PDB file of C-alpha atoms in Angstrom:
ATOM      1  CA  UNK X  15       8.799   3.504  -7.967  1.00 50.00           C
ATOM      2  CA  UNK X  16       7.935  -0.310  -7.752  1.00 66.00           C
ATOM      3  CA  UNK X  17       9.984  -1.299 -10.762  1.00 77.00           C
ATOM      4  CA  UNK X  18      13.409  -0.933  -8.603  1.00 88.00           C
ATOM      5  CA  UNK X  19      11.945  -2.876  -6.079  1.00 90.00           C
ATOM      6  CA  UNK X  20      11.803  -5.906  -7.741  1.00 89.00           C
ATOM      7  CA  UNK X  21      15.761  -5.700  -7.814  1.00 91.00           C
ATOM      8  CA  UNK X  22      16.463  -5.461  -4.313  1.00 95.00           C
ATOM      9  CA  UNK X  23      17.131  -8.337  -1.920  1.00 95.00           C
ATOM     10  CA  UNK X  24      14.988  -8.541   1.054  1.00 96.00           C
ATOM     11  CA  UNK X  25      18.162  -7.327   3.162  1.00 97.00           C
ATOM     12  CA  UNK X  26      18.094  -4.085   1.173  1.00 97.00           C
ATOM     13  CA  UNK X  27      14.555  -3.392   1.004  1.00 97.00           C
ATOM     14  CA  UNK X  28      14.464  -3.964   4.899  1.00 97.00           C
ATOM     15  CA  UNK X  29      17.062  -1.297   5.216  1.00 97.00           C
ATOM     16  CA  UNK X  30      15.814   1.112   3.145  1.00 97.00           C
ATOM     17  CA  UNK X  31      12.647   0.428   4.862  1.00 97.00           C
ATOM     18  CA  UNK X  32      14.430   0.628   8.569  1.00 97.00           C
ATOM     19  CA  UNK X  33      15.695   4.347   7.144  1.00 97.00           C
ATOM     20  CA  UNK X  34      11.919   5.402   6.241  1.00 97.00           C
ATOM     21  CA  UNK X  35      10.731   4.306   9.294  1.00 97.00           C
ATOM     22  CA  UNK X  36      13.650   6.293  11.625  1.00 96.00           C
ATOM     23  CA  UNK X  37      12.806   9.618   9.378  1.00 95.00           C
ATOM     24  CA  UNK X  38       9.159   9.085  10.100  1.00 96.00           C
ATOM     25  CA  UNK X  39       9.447   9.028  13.983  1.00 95.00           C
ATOM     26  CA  UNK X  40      11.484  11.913  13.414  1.00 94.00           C
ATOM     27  CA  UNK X  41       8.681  14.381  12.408  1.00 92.00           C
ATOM     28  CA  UNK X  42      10.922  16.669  10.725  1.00 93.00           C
ATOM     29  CA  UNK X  43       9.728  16.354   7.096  1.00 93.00           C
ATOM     30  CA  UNK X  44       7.751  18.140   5.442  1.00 96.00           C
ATOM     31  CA  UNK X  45       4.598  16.660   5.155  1.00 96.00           C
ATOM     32  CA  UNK X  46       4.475  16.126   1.406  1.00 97.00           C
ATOM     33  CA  UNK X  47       7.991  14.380   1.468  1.00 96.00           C
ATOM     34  CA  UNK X  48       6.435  11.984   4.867  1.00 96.00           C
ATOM     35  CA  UNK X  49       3.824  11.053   2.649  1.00 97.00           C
ATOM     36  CA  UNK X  50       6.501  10.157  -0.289  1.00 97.00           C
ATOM     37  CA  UNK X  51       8.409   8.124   2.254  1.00 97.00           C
ATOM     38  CA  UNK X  52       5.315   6.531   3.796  1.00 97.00           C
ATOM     39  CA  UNK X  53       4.389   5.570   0.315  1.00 97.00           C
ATOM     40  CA  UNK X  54       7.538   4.101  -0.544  1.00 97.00           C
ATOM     41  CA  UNK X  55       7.766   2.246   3.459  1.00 97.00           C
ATOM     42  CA  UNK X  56       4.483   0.817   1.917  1.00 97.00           C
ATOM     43  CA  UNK X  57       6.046  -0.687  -0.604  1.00 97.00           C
ATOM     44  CA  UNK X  58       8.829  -1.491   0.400  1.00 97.00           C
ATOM     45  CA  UNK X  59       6.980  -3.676   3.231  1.00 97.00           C
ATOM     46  CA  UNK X  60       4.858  -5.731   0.871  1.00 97.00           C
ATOM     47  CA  UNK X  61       8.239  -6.047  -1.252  1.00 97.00           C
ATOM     48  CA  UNK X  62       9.411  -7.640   1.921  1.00 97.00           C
ATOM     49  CA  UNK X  63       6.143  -9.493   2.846  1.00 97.00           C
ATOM     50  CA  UNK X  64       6.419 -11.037  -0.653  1.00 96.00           C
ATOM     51  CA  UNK X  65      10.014 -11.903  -0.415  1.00 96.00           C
ATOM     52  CA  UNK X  66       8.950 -14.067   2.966  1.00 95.00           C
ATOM     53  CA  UNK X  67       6.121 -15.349   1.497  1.00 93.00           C
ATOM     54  CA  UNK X  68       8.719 -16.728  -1.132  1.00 91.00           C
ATOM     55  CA  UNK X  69      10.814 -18.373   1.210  1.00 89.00           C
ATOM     56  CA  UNK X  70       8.204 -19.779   3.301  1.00 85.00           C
ATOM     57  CA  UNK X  71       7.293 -21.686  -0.009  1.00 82.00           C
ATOM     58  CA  UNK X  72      10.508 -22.742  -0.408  1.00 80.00           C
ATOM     59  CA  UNK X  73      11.281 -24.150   3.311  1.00 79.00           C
ATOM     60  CA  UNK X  74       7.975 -25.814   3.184  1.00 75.00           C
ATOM     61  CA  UNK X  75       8.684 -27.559   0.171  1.00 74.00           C
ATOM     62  CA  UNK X  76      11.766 -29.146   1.717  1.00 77.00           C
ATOM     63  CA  UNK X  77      10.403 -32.258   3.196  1.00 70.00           C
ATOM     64  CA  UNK X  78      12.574 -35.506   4.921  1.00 65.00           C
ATOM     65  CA  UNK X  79      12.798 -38.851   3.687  1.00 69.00           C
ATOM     66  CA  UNK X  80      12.111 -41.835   5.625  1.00 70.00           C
ATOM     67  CA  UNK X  81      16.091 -42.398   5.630  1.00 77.00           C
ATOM     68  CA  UNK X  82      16.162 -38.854   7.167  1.00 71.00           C
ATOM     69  CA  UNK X  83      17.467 -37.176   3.734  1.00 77.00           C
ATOM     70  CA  UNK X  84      16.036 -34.074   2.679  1.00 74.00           C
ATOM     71  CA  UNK X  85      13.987 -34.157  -0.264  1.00 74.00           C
ATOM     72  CA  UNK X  86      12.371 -31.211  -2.698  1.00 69.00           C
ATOM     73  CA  UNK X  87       8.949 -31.313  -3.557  1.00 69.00           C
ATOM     74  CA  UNK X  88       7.785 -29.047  -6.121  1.00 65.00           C
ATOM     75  CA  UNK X  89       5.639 -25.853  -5.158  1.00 62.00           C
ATOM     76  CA  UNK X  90       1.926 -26.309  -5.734  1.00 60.00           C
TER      77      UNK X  90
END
């Protein structure tokens, strides 16, 4: 189950993730398949929290000049 998710873009795991979540609230699965989609929601949102994470890193690396140019420091 987790190796697809390192393929998918944080867009499409939030989607997928969005879809789990709308089937949940619905309460009409069967309880072994709700606990297969909870599972994969669960993944799916540290997927996302790791994409952000990643990103985070990224913006905060981008620091400014004195000149008021952007500048890229490298990620500790």
């Amino acid at each position: 189950m987790a190796d697809d998710l390192v393929q998918l873009s944080f867009e499409d795991a939030l989607a997928e993730l969005e879809t789990i979540v709308r089937g949940l609230e619905g309460g009409q699965q069967k309880l072994e398949d709700a606990i297969t989609c909870y599972e994969r929601g669960a993944a799916l949102r540290r997927h996302c929290e790791a994409k952000l994470s990643q990103a985070e890193a990224r913006v905060q690396a981008i620091v400014e000049r004195a000149d008021g140019t952007p500048e890229l420091r490298p990620l500790d």
